[in-house]
XYZ file of C-alpha atoms in Angstrom:
766
model
C 130.972 73.042 70.007
C 132.234 72.070 72.596
C 129.094 71.144 73.924
C 127.854 69.479 71.575
C 131.015 66.963 71.643
C 130.076 66.265 74.824
C 127.007 65.418 74.815
C 128.018 63.832 71.521
C 130.365 61.263 73.612
C 128.616 61.012 76.372
C 125.214 60.362 74.460
C 127.247 57.883 72.575
C 129.042 56.269 75.593
C 124.780 55.806 76.916
C 123.803 53.937 74.598
C 125.974 51.440 73.671
C 126.786 50.179 76.679
C 124.812 47.105 78.376
C 123.789 49.176 81.702
C 121.885 51.399 79.898
C 119.815 49.118 77.627
C 116.021 49.158 77.926
C 114.245 46.087 80.154
C 111.790 43.875 77.759
C 109.028 42.633 79.459
C 110.437 39.112 80.158
C 114.022 39.724 82.389
C 117.192 39.124 80.357
C 118.259 36.512 83.057
C 116.212 33.388 82.206
C 115.462 29.817 82.863
C 119.044 28.665 83.965
C 121.749 27.528 81.546
C 121.484 23.931 80.777
C 117.251 22.904 81.824
C 116.408 19.758 81.237
C 113.194 18.381 80.820
C 110.581 18.521 83.056
C 110.257 15.437 85.425
C 106.797 15.600 86.090
C 106.426 15.227 82.148
C 103.224 13.299 81.562
C 101.963 14.071 85.264
C 99.577 16.169 84.256
C 95.831 15.377 85.738
C 92.781 16.232 84.017
C 90.960 19.838 84.332
C 88.419 18.297 85.831
C 90.734 16.408 88.805
C 92.067 19.841 88.922
C 89.704 21.651 89.586
C 87.202 18.851 91.750
C 90.334 18.470 94.011
C 91.111 22.214 94.328
C 87.671 22.790 94.533
C 86.917 19.743 98.040
C 89.803 21.731 99.272
C 88.657 25.510 99.316
C 85.189 23.690 100.754
C 86.558 22.015 103.663
C 89.060 25.466 104.661
C 86.460 26.406 104.263
C 84.307 24.953 106.420
C 87.602 25.916 108.820
C 86.849 28.949 108.804
C 89.902 31.162 110.860
C 92.740 29.579 111.481
C 94.247 31.402 114.358
C 97.701 30.737 115.448
C 97.423 27.894 118.489
C 93.083 27.529 117.985
C 92.188 24.235 116.927
C 90.598 24.740 113.316
C 94.751 25.667 112.707
C 95.436 22.305 114.664
C 92.615 20.425 112.648
C 93.759 22.402 108.960
C 97.353 20.471 109.762
C 95.808 17.445 110.409
C 93.442 17.654 107.939
C 97.043 18.360 105.734
C 98.502 15.478 106.929
C 96.668 13.309 105.755
C 95.925 14.903 102.067
C 99.203 14.248 101.621
C 100.077 10.689 102.930
C 96.932 9.781 100.765
C 99.617 11.750 97.855
C 101.138 8.845 98.589
C 104.198 10.870 100.489
C 105.769 10.766 103.369
C 104.787 13.804 106.001
C 105.829 15.051 109.149
C 104.035 17.034 111.867
C 106.155 19.017 114.043
C 105.175 21.480 117.051
C 106.590 24.429 116.633
C 109.031 24.478 120.129
C 112.293 24.962 121.338
C 111.325 28.480 120.319
C 113.584 31.536 121.866
C 111.580 34.178 123.810
C 108.075 33.092 122.502
C 105.633 30.453 122.251
C 103.267 28.274 120.589
C 101.152 25.962 120.297
C 101.380 25.206 117.073
C 101.837 22.632 114.475
C 104.069 22.633 111.849
C 103.317 20.029 108.449
C 106.026 19.801 105.581
C 107.461 17.248 103.958
C 110.844 16.529 101.757
C 111.113 14.849 97.924
C 114.819 14.628 97.498
C 116.706 15.961 93.884
C 119.615 14.834 92.207
C 121.166 18.072 93.995
C 121.068 19.111 96.840
C 119.867 22.560 95.645
C 116.519 23.055 97.740
C 113.856 24.888 96.966
C 111.612 26.019 99.538
C 107.502 26.259 99.366
C 106.929 28.573 102.383
C 102.636 28.135 102.827
C 101.221 29.972 105.885
C 98.842 27.528 107.458
C 97.442 30.228 110.066
C 95.493 33.791 109.627
C 94.953 36.927 110.851
C 92.171 39.060 112.212
C 91.084 41.584 110.189
C 91.713 39.120 107.117
C 90.431 37.742 103.565
C 87.420 35.677 104.312
C 89.594 33.163 103.157
C 92.650 34.059 103.508
C 95.207 31.410 102.211
C 93.163 29.328 101.517
C 94.245 29.139 98.459
C 97.694 28.345 98.349
C 97.117 26.104 100.643
C 94.794 24.284 98.779
C 96.262 24.869 95.131
C 99.973 23.268 96.583
C 98.307 20.351 98.393
C 96.979 19.671 94.638
C 100.590 19.782 93.276
C 101.785 17.697 96.184
C 99.370 15.089 94.986
C 100.810 15.522 91.830
C 104.488 14.806 92.832
C 103.257 12.281 94.622
C 102.068 10.800 90.753
C 105.634 11.498 90.306
C 107.250 10.224 93.481
C 105.315 6.558 92.926
C 107.159 6.230 89.339
C 110.671 6.636 90.932
C 110.813 10.250 88.920
C 112.888 12.418 90.774
C 113.272 16.125 91.113
C 116.234 18.356 90.147
C 116.953 19.680 93.091
C 115.001 19.559 97.041
C 111.693 20.061 97.375
C 110.255 21.029 100.484
C 106.941 22.601 100.847
C 106.209 23.785 104.146
C 102.641 24.382 105.487
C 104.059 26.852 108.615
C 101.308 27.889 111.270
C 102.818 31.150 113.684
C 104.182 32.378 110.519
C 102.073 36.079 110.392
C 101.454 38.722 112.908
C 99.924 42.497 113.245
C 102.982 44.790 113.718
C 101.934 48.026 113.514
C 99.812 50.543 111.016
C 97.289 47.450 109.894
C 100.462 45.566 108.455
C 101.154 41.704 108.706
C 104.331 41.564 109.881
C 106.163 37.470 110.648
C 105.751 35.212 113.195
C 108.187 32.986 115.505
C 107.357 30.697 112.985
C 110.105 31.560 110.492
C 112.094 31.476 113.220
C 111.925 28.722 113.594
C 112.283 27.495 110.309
C 115.328 29.248 109.599
C 116.901 27.695 113.035
C 115.916 23.867 111.663
C 116.969 24.212 107.801
C 120.834 22.725 107.439
C 122.717 26.002 106.326
C 125.061 24.021 104.857
C 122.710 23.253 100.851
C 121.251 25.750 98.979
C 117.136 26.222 99.668
C 115.696 29.441 98.277
C 112.186 30.306 99.477
C 108.385 30.775 97.562
C 106.402 31.948 99.685
C 103.306 31.546 98.614
C 101.110 34.698 99.920
C 97.146 33.950 98.292
C 94.131 34.424 99.163
C 91.892 33.508 96.041
C 93.268 31.712 93.077
C 95.184 33.628 90.615
C 95.183 35.747 87.931
C 97.174 38.072 88.629
C 99.903 38.496 91.329
C 102.363 40.549 92.513
C 106.617 39.433 93.180
C 107.760 40.923 95.532
C 111.326 40.293 95.787
C 111.993 43.505 98.280
C 111.183 43.228 102.119
C 113.002 45.417 104.630
C 115.530 46.551 102.941
C 117.022 43.720 101.482
C 116.395 42.370 97.052
C 116.158 38.941 96.505
C 118.700 38.052 94.113
C 118.433 38.695 90.400
C 119.434 35.377 89.056
C 116.451 34.360 91.600
C 113.955 37.256 90.896
C 114.079 36.696 86.483
C 113.716 33.257 86.568
C 110.621 34.179 88.814
C 109.110 36.449 85.970
C 110.090 34.377 83.405
C 108.402 30.856 84.703
C 105.191 32.928 86.320
C 105.241 35.135 82.546
C 105.740 30.944 80.003
C 101.715 30.338 82.101
C 100.096 33.724 81.335
C 99.422 34.194 85.293
C 100.161 38.191 84.923
C 102.368 39.461 87.206
C 103.359 42.301 88.578
C 107.013 43.314 89.959
C 106.989 47.212 90.982
C 110.418 48.211 89.601
C 109.398 51.384 91.830
C 108.588 49.743 94.409
C 111.904 47.314 94.138
C 113.998 50.964 94.446
C 112.275 51.919 97.157
C 113.578 48.743 99.179
C 117.033 49.323 96.940
C 116.946 53.017 98.156
C 115.826 52.348 102.082
C 113.181 54.060 101.972
C 110.661 51.194 102.383
C 111.158 49.331 104.844
C 107.547 47.552 105.901
C 107.854 43.832 108.318
C 107.437 41.688 105.146
C 107.080 37.854 105.101
C 109.875 37.610 103.490
C 111.821 39.863 105.527
C 113.453 36.795 107.321
C 114.709 34.854 104.992
C 116.565 37.405 103.326
C 117.825 38.825 106.358
C 118.958 35.776 107.135
C 120.961 35.022 103.805
C 118.513 33.059 101.937
C 117.669 33.948 98.659
C 113.347 34.858 98.320
C 110.235 35.437 97.106
C 106.336 36.249 98.318
C 103.994 35.351 95.285
C 100.836 37.663 96.454
C 96.811 37.670 95.528
C 97.090 40.869 93.675
C 94.224 43.448 94.158
C 93.045 43.215 91.300
C 92.904 40.463 90.517
C 89.178 37.935 90.455
C 89.340 33.967 91.144
C 91.082 32.326 88.096
C 88.941 29.196 87.267
C 92.082 28.751 85.116
C 94.674 29.528 87.882
C 95.131 26.613 88.653
C 96.366 25.516 85.760
C 98.619 27.962 85.848
C 99.855 27.363 89.141
C 100.732 24.101 88.334
C 102.741 25.372 85.223
C 104.723 27.690 87.227
C 105.205 25.601 89.313
C 106.636 22.436 87.197
C 108.453 25.892 85.586
C 110.390 27.214 87.710
C 111.797 24.211 88.820
C 112.626 23.358 85.337
C 114.209 27.229 85.031
C 116.708 26.332 88.474
C 116.929 22.752 86.766
C 120.778 23.663 87.175
C 121.292 24.282 90.383
C 121.300 27.498 92.303
C 124.187 30.068 91.990
C 126.720 31.377 94.466
C 126.711 34.375 93.802
C 124.384 36.593 96.180
C 123.725 39.818 92.601
C 121.716 42.144 94.514
C 123.296 44.808 93.431
C 120.719 45.832 90.186
C 117.995 48.255 90.212
C 115.206 49.244 88.659
C 114.725 52.466 86.271
C 111.524 53.060 85.151
C 109.664 55.301 83.443
C 105.253 54.174 82.970
C 105.963 51.272 80.954
C 109.163 51.451 79.871
C 111.531 50.354 82.620
C 115.916 49.707 82.015
C 116.855 47.319 84.431
C 120.961 47.572 85.498
C 123.508 46.383 86.544
C 126.046 47.731 88.776
C 129.224 45.374 86.890
C 127.955 46.634 83.868
C 127.161 50.888 86.074
C 130.813 50.477 86.887
C 131.949 50.026 82.985
C 129.894 53.276 82.122
C 131.996 55.392 84.924
C 135.244 54.428 83.452
C 133.744 55.477 80.615
C 132.702 58.451 81.410
C 135.201 59.538 83.821
C 137.867 58.899 81.126
C 135.958 61.099 78.484
C 135.786 63.489 80.934
C 139.747 63.455 81.806
C 140.271 63.280 77.789
C 137.595 66.571 77.267
C 139.811 68.300 79.819
C 142.650 67.529 78.779
C 141.599 68.510 75.289
C 140.688 72.205 75.716
C 142.798 72.833 78.079
C 144.945 72.202 75.159
C 143.520 73.594 72.647
C 142.192 76.735 74.055
C 145.012 77.714 76.948
C 143.088 80.675 78.398
C 140.455 78.922 79.464
C 141.441 77.312 82.872
C 143.216 80.765 83.779
C 139.742 81.858 83.070
C 137.792 79.419 84.943
C 139.918 80.114 87.785
C 139.364 83.500 88.290
C 135.472 83.117 88.425
C 136.213 80.362 90.429
C 135.560 82.290 93.943
C 132.656 84.447 93.212
C 131.088 81.164 91.493
C 131.046 78.901 94.550
C 130.190 81.637 97.148
C 126.747 81.359 94.353
C 126.499 77.796 95.698
C 127.107 78.017 98.813
C 123.900 81.581 98.818
C 122.341 78.986 96.628
C 122.542 75.805 99.161
C 121.536 78.376 101.818
C 118.799 79.333 100.542
C 117.754 75.826 99.646
C 118.500 74.911 103.065
C 115.713 77.220 104.469
C 113.273 75.997 101.802
C 113.524 72.564 102.812
C 113.908 73.173 106.835
C 110.476 75.257 106.619
C 109.216 72.099 107.436
C 109.842 72.073 111.034
C 108.747 75.091 111.513
C 105.520 73.848 110.614
C 105.236 70.932 112.229
C 105.572 73.487 115.476
C 102.771 75.621 114.291
C 100.768 72.564 113.636
C 102.118 71.391 117.103
C 101.054 74.268 118.382
C 97.161 75.107 116.779
C 96.141 71.063 117.086
C 97.756 70.758 120.975
C 99.304 67.767 118.818
C 102.306 66.744 117.116
C 101.077 64.215 115.303
C 98.103 65.787 113.806
C 99.207 65.077 109.913
C 98.615 62.473 110.943
C 95.030 62.919 110.033
C 95.789 63.213 106.124
C 99.380 61.733 105.660
C 98.674 61.400 102.209
C 98.120 64.875 102.383
C 101.187 66.745 104.520
C 103.795 65.356 102.709
C 101.939 66.529 100.138
C 101.590 70.318 100.903
C 105.329 69.623 101.997
C 106.464 68.903 98.704
C 104.776 71.941 97.444
C 105.704 74.248 100.023
C 108.850 73.431 99.802
C 109.290 74.090 96.435
C 106.925 77.385 95.997
C 109.591 78.416 98.919
C 112.516 78.363 97.057
C 111.714 79.538 94.322
C 110.144 82.550 96.294
C 113.729 83.064 97.720
C 115.752 82.678 94.947
C 113.211 85.092 93.029
C 114.291 87.598 96.192
C 118.043 86.854 96.180
C 118.398 87.384 92.516
C 116.188 90.416 92.555
C 119.157 91.882 95.939
C 121.961 91.449 94.107
C 123.036 88.356 95.992
C 123.258 85.782 93.468
C 123.852 85.237 89.496
C 121.018 85.491 87.862
C 122.148 84.374 84.432
C 120.911 80.972 84.088
C 123.307 78.899 82.266
C 125.581 79.038 85.027
C 123.021 77.086 86.918
C 123.345 74.300 84.559
C 127.380 74.604 84.075
C 127.195 74.023 87.961
C 123.951 70.938 87.827
C 126.069 69.375 85.631
C 129.425 69.834 87.655
C 127.677 69.026 90.208
C 126.139 65.916 89.430
C 129.450 64.955 88.089
C 130.651 64.627 91.210
C 127.530 63.165 92.974
C 127.767 59.710 90.104
C 131.446 59.247 91.376
C 131.079 60.148 95.751
C 127.707 57.836 95.274
C 128.677 55.198 93.259
C 131.502 53.784 95.907
C 128.312 55.089 98.606
C 125.334 53.979 97.121
C 125.080 52.796 93.511
C 121.279 52.308 93.358
C 121.353 56.416 94.492
C 124.120 57.112 92.141
C 122.204 56.247 88.513
C 119.862 58.404 89.884
C 122.378 61.533 89.865
C 123.597 59.608 86.459
C 120.054 60.247 84.679
C 119.912 63.421 85.652
C 124.144 64.735 84.529
C 122.103 63.429 81.374
C 119.006 65.185 81.248
C 121.025 68.394 81.868
C 123.836 67.877 79.817
C 121.262 67.508 76.941
C 119.233 70.603 78.494
C 122.534 72.108 77.853
C 123.142 71.590 74.696
C 119.833 72.304 73.077
C 120.060 75.700 74.798
C 116.889 76.891 74.563
C 113.867 77.855 77.193
C 111.537 75.139 77.193
C 114.605 72.671 77.398
C 115.223 73.571 80.529
C 111.639 73.382 82.163
C 111.173 70.314 80.726
C 114.404 68.864 81.968
C 113.764 69.476 85.506
C 110.634 67.256 85.681
C 112.377 64.915 83.719
C 115.389 65.114 86.154
C 113.053 64.482 89.042
C 110.288 62.061 87.307
C 111.685 59.317 88.375
C 112.104 60.672 92.667
C 108.589 61.466 92.069
C 107.154 57.639 90.456
C 109.035 55.867 93.605
C 107.786 58.409 95.397
C 104.525 58.273 94.599
C 104.669 54.362 95.334
C 105.443 55.126 99.146
C 102.064 57.211 99.328
C 99.891 54.246 97.117
C 100.689 52.434 100.283
C 101.811 54.552 103.290
C 103.248 53.859 106.173
C 103.728 56.429 108.325
C 106.673 55.712 109.997
C 108.396 56.653 106.126
C 106.191 59.226 105.458
C 107.267 60.645 108.784
C 110.595 60.961 107.579
C 109.442 63.238 104.804
C 106.715 65.110 107.172
C 108.970 65.607 110.480
C 112.885 65.338 109.338
C 115.760 64.786 111.865
C 116.947 68.562 111.191
C 120.234 67.270 110.882
C 119.129 64.103 108.341
C 117.024 67.254 106.398
C 120.319 69.574 105.871
C 122.472 66.024 104.423
C 119.903 65.342 102.078
C 119.930 69.156 100.885
C 123.436 69.459 100.295
C 122.729 65.236 98.461
C 120.272 67.336 95.803
C 121.846 70.503 95.241
C 122.314 69.255 91.747
C 118.896 68.748 91.313
C 118.001 72.131 93.275
C 120.535 74.093 91.943
C 119.376 73.691 87.819
C 116.193 74.683 88.849
C 116.862 77.559 88.865
C 117.156 78.075 86.017
C 114.031 77.751 84.562
C 112.774 80.125 87.099
C 115.798 83.032 85.932
C 114.899 82.383 81.681
C 111.252 82.725 82.483
C 111.323 85.286 85.647
C 110.054 89.273 84.838
C 114.012 90.598 84.935
C 112.916 94.178 86.758
C 113.775 94.575 90.073
C 109.626 95.623 90.522
C 108.570 92.242 88.927
C 110.638 89.383 90.710
C 109.987 90.529 93.616
C 106.039 90.003 92.531
C 107.135 87.252 91.869
C 108.789 86.452 95.256
C 105.895 86.896 96.791
C 103.252 85.846 94.952
C 105.652 82.165 95.578
C 105.311 82.886 99.751
C 102.083 83.242 99.631
C 101.133 80.340 97.753
C 103.891 77.589 99.705
C 101.556 79.793 103.102
C 98.137 78.620 100.717
C 99.357 75.462 100.238
C 99.803 75.461 104.647
C 96.731 77.109 105.233
C 94.849 74.537 103.196
C 96.534 71.744 105.105
C 95.783 73.019 108.341
C 91.642 73.880 107.510
C 91.280 69.979 105.709
C 92.038 69.092 110.167
C 90.353 71.990 111.793
C 87.066 70.554 109.649
C 87.272 67.154 110.616
C 87.837 67.552 114.423
C 84.816 65.668 115.374
C 85.689 63.270 113.293
C 89.039 62.689 114.930
C 88.696 59.131 117.824
C 90.632 59.433 121.182
C 93.031 56.480 120.980
C 92.557 54.558 124.821
C 95.183 52.220 125.907
C 94.594 50.682 128.872
C 96.429 48.819 132.294
C 94.890 47.434 135.877
C 96.521 45.993 138.472
C 94.425 44.042 140.471
C 96.591 43.266 142.621
C 96.049 46.609 143.621
C 93.054 47.565 142.544
C 94.000 50.555 140.614
C 93.870 51.433 136.839
C 95.319 53.879 134.700
C 94.531 55.045 131.039
C 96.783 55.922 128.113
C 94.554 58.454 126.467
C 95.772 59.367 122.698
C 94.612 61.568 119.971
C 96.245 63.067 116.297
C 93.580 67.053 117.320
C 93.789 68.171 120.756
C 91.961 66.762 123.478
C 89.031 69.802 125.236
C 87.210 69.220 128.009
C 85.228 65.434 126.667
C 83.662 63.653 129.252
C 84.416 60.051 129.732
C 82.777 57.348 131.314
C 84.454 54.079 132.835
C 81.793 51.389 133.588
C 79.378 53.825 134.984
C 81.970 55.898 136.652
C 81.997 59.533 134.943
C 86.229 60.910 134.281
C 85.997 64.471 133.136
C 89.632 65.349 130.598
C 90.253 68.958 130.887
C 93.389 69.782 128.979
C 94.400 70.973 125.634
C 97.234 68.240 125.198
C 97.388 66.152 122.413
C 97.941 62.652 125.537
C 97.341 63.189 128.578
C 96.994 59.876 131.733
C 94.002 58.847 134.157
C 94.498 56.785 136.908
C 91.687 55.455 139.140
C 90.720 52.525 141.819
C 88.438 49.406 140.809
C 87.834 46.755 143.576
C 87.184 43.997 141.081
C 88.898 40.722 139.950
C 88.677 39.884 137.073
C 91.844 37.368 136.926
C 90.738 34.534 138.933
C 92.774 31.506 140.024
C 92.885 28.108 141.385
C 95.350 26.222 142.593
C 95.539 22.034 143.221
C 97.943 20.478 145.290
C 99.504 17.102 146.611
C 102.672 16.103 147.366
C 104.798 12.899 146.469
C 107.999 11.230 147.844
C 109.282 14.609 148.863
C 107.417 16.307 145.635
C 104.565 19.205 145.203
C 102.516 18.589 142.173
C 99.976 22.385 141.387
C 97.260 22.554 139.308
C 96.589 25.463 137.853
C 93.839 26.624 136.349
C 93.984 30.679 135.955
C 90.581 32.602 134.534
C 90.413 35.751 132.190
C 86.916 37.289 131.903
C 87.934 37.522 128.680
C 90.417 35.474 125.821
C 93.323 37.101 126.487
C 95.187 38.040 123.150
C 99.020 37.390 124.977
C 99.470 36.052 128.480
C 103.061 36.710 130.117
C 103.848 34.474 134.093
C 106.724 34.743 135.299
C 107.464 32.841 139.041
C 109.633 35.143 142.087
C 111.531 34.065 145.091
C 113.200 35.221 147.692
C 114.714 31.594 147.646
C 116.482 29.930 144.484
C 113.257 28.021 142.606
C 113.028 24.494 142.568
C 111.421 23.124 139.212
C 111.394 19.413 138.648
C 108.619 19.565 135.650
C 106.374 21.815 134.141
C 103.846 21.171 131.600
C 104.290 24.161 129.838
C 107.635 25.317 128.505
C 109.248 27.538 131.138
C 113.189 28.914 131.777
C 114.327 29.998 134.596
C 117.041 32.865 135.110
C 120.856 32.482 135.485
C 120.425 33.726 139.036
C 117.547 30.870 139.597
C 115.071 33.977 141.886
C 112.799 34.186 139.005
C 111.271 31.694 135.535
C 109.296 32.756 132.450
C 106.134 31.132 132.162
C 105.172 30.617 128.074
C 102.183 30.174 127.467
C 101.222 31.098 123.637
C 98.399 32.701 122.228
C 95.093 30.788 121.059
C 94.882 29.733 125.051
C 91.463 31.197 125.538
C 89.838 32.305 128.748
C 91.061 29.283 131.380
C 94.602 28.323 131.512
C 95.976 25.735 133.031
C 98.852 23.967 133.423
C 100.841 21.664 135.976
C 104.028 22.591 138.027
C 106.401 19.821 139.805
C 108.375 21.714 142.001
C 109.744 20.778 145.709
C 108.443 20.567 148.974
C 106.416 23.189 150.823
C 107.473 26.078 147.117
C 107.072 29.663 147.770
C 106.674 31.449 145.342
C 104.728 34.314 143.427
C 103.172 34.706 139.922
C 102.875 37.240 138.597
C 100.183 37.104 135.325
C 99.825 39.646 132.822
C 96.869 39.272 130.614
C 96.646 41.677 126.967
C 93.649 42.205 125.242
C 93.171 44.482 121.979
C 90.641 46.309 122.345
C 90.231 47.756 125.617
C 89.289 45.729 129.207
C 86.327 48.075 130.541
C 83.135 49.050 129.548
C 84.279 52.885 128.348
C 81.486 55.856 126.661
C 82.644 59.023 125.828
C 80.044 61.763 125.577
C 79.786 63.832 123.154
C 80.264 64.403 119.013
C 84.497 62.307 118.873
C 84.503 59.209 119.225
C 86.993 56.765 120.914
C 88.854 53.673 120.340
C 89.836 51.474 122.559
C 92.933 49.942 121.203
C 94.458 47.792 124.343
C 94.272 46.599 127.768
C 96.530 44.985 130.674
C 95.130 43.128 133.514
C 97.994 41.882 135.814
C 97.703 40.405 139.272
C 99.641 38.805 141.060
C 99.552 34.964 142.899
C 101.273 33.712 145.983
C 101.162 29.807 145.162
C 102.089 28.978 148.436
C 98.718 30.190 150.141
C 94.904 31.444 148.485
C 94.971 34.358 146.117
C 94.732 37.698 146.917
């Protein structure tokens, strides 16, 4: 009766509270109140005009080919975009990306601003550059679509129409660079735009990463642990839904960002980090080019501007979470959730007072049993800790067997699943053993009641520490409460599955787009963090004991047999993962990074592998280098008298000043170049054709070369007569700098190489 009353009261609160209302396909916060009629009404080109303009723009973008940062094709694209916008009747501007802090780029941006009735600014960021290994037409669709839309806006401006808020379109170069793990991260272009943007004006960023004319889009509203405001996400989703474009907003991935589990260096991360509300529209991997995608895109731009016609709210309401199970999506806001917690606390307090007055012997009975029950929970926490810390022991075993602590990277998803399965099976095995030894109680109802109490404590604690995590404890409380109320064996098993389901879905999102840094937290965790996590999720572990004890055999011998079976299966999971790595041993590559100092004629090569480096034979420029080691990493050193970097200096003197025309020749086009001047006395530099910065002590200076210069770099340095300094050059190349070969079944991957050289600017080069 008591359990039934508690369940009815709690579920009534949950169903009545707006924090637990299911989300429809369209979000509850749609267009801004008072949205005006579209300022582009009546200016829509015909379908034929749209298709003709789009095809023409896509054609010349394809002819230009890849637009690497600072390259000639990127500069040609910028000039063509500038002329296109000018022909639309708008007034674009072309600006170089200078100055930049600790970076340099020869790229130029093209932007156009259309003043609106309000000072609020809606900025569309269109990446101008491309990165290596991207799609064949990377970013072409975003550029072409936005140029078509600017043509439409230009026609409206010519008629004297003004948008309800300011619109800025920025074709931003130097904006995409590889950030490791195959991911593309933001380049210096985003920082440059943020530095020149007036923070006093409310500004929203819409980032367009479209490789194809969209039929289906990914709406990205979070990166690096940050989320866009709810009102922005809702208005964008509402505008997209109205166009007919299929939208995937990945609620579990958003929740992963909200929980801080996903921290990829996304392209909108710089804007979110600086406090600018931002979303990204990305071509879906499931999408094929759509013939009517341009019309839909125009509808989106028009609808999104209209949705924000009354401006942007002052609040940054990032305190929302998604709770998604299949097609069922729950959107929860912090304000409503806090109201729910208040009702929940009042209900539980009222129930405790009622029971204390109705059954006066209940509280003394609970207090007498409390020490024994607390001891049971303590032993259960030890069992859970032991089973989870087993992953660290497995990591040590793998390092011993394979000679590398990163062997799991050969099959990271497999090892994540193995660690999880081992943790669960080991917990069940140790729990069965502890029950058979009578160390902990065999009563399953005790663990359900204890789990309810622990869930209630975690709900209140994490309501203050982590709002999104508190929601999961609330979900667990509801599920366990229902199981306790039903009082059936099967109900406890179903409750455990439902209780863990949201975590599985977020984990599946992590595995779907795996980041080695994220997976490392699961496979090779920090011991202190692991123990803290075990204590936090103790309610889940406590509830897991209930179905085990319900369905476990009653006899002592049978329980020990069950314990042995669980532990045997746990060991089997680890053996299977180890076998997978061993089978692929001959296919695991060796990674090589090399540094060559031509001034000292010495080179250093660092070899690394996820599997031990046994005896293999390498050749560098035809010279054999033997490796005989049982480690997963090794450093080789050798001598090489070649001079791959050459310099030519021509000096002229005029009125006590010296102009040094310097040309540096590389063996190939470097991916990045670092130039440094060093001197024993203060440098007297009057001018340089490349950007430069003198150190505070005056004895050194950095010259920013920037990428995309090709295999020849020329610049002029104006100094005092008799100028003396050393110029150090460091050129980095993707794919190595020497011809390396390997004998045997394993492959060799040249990651990167650096060539360093030092030249005397006063005399001849070495």
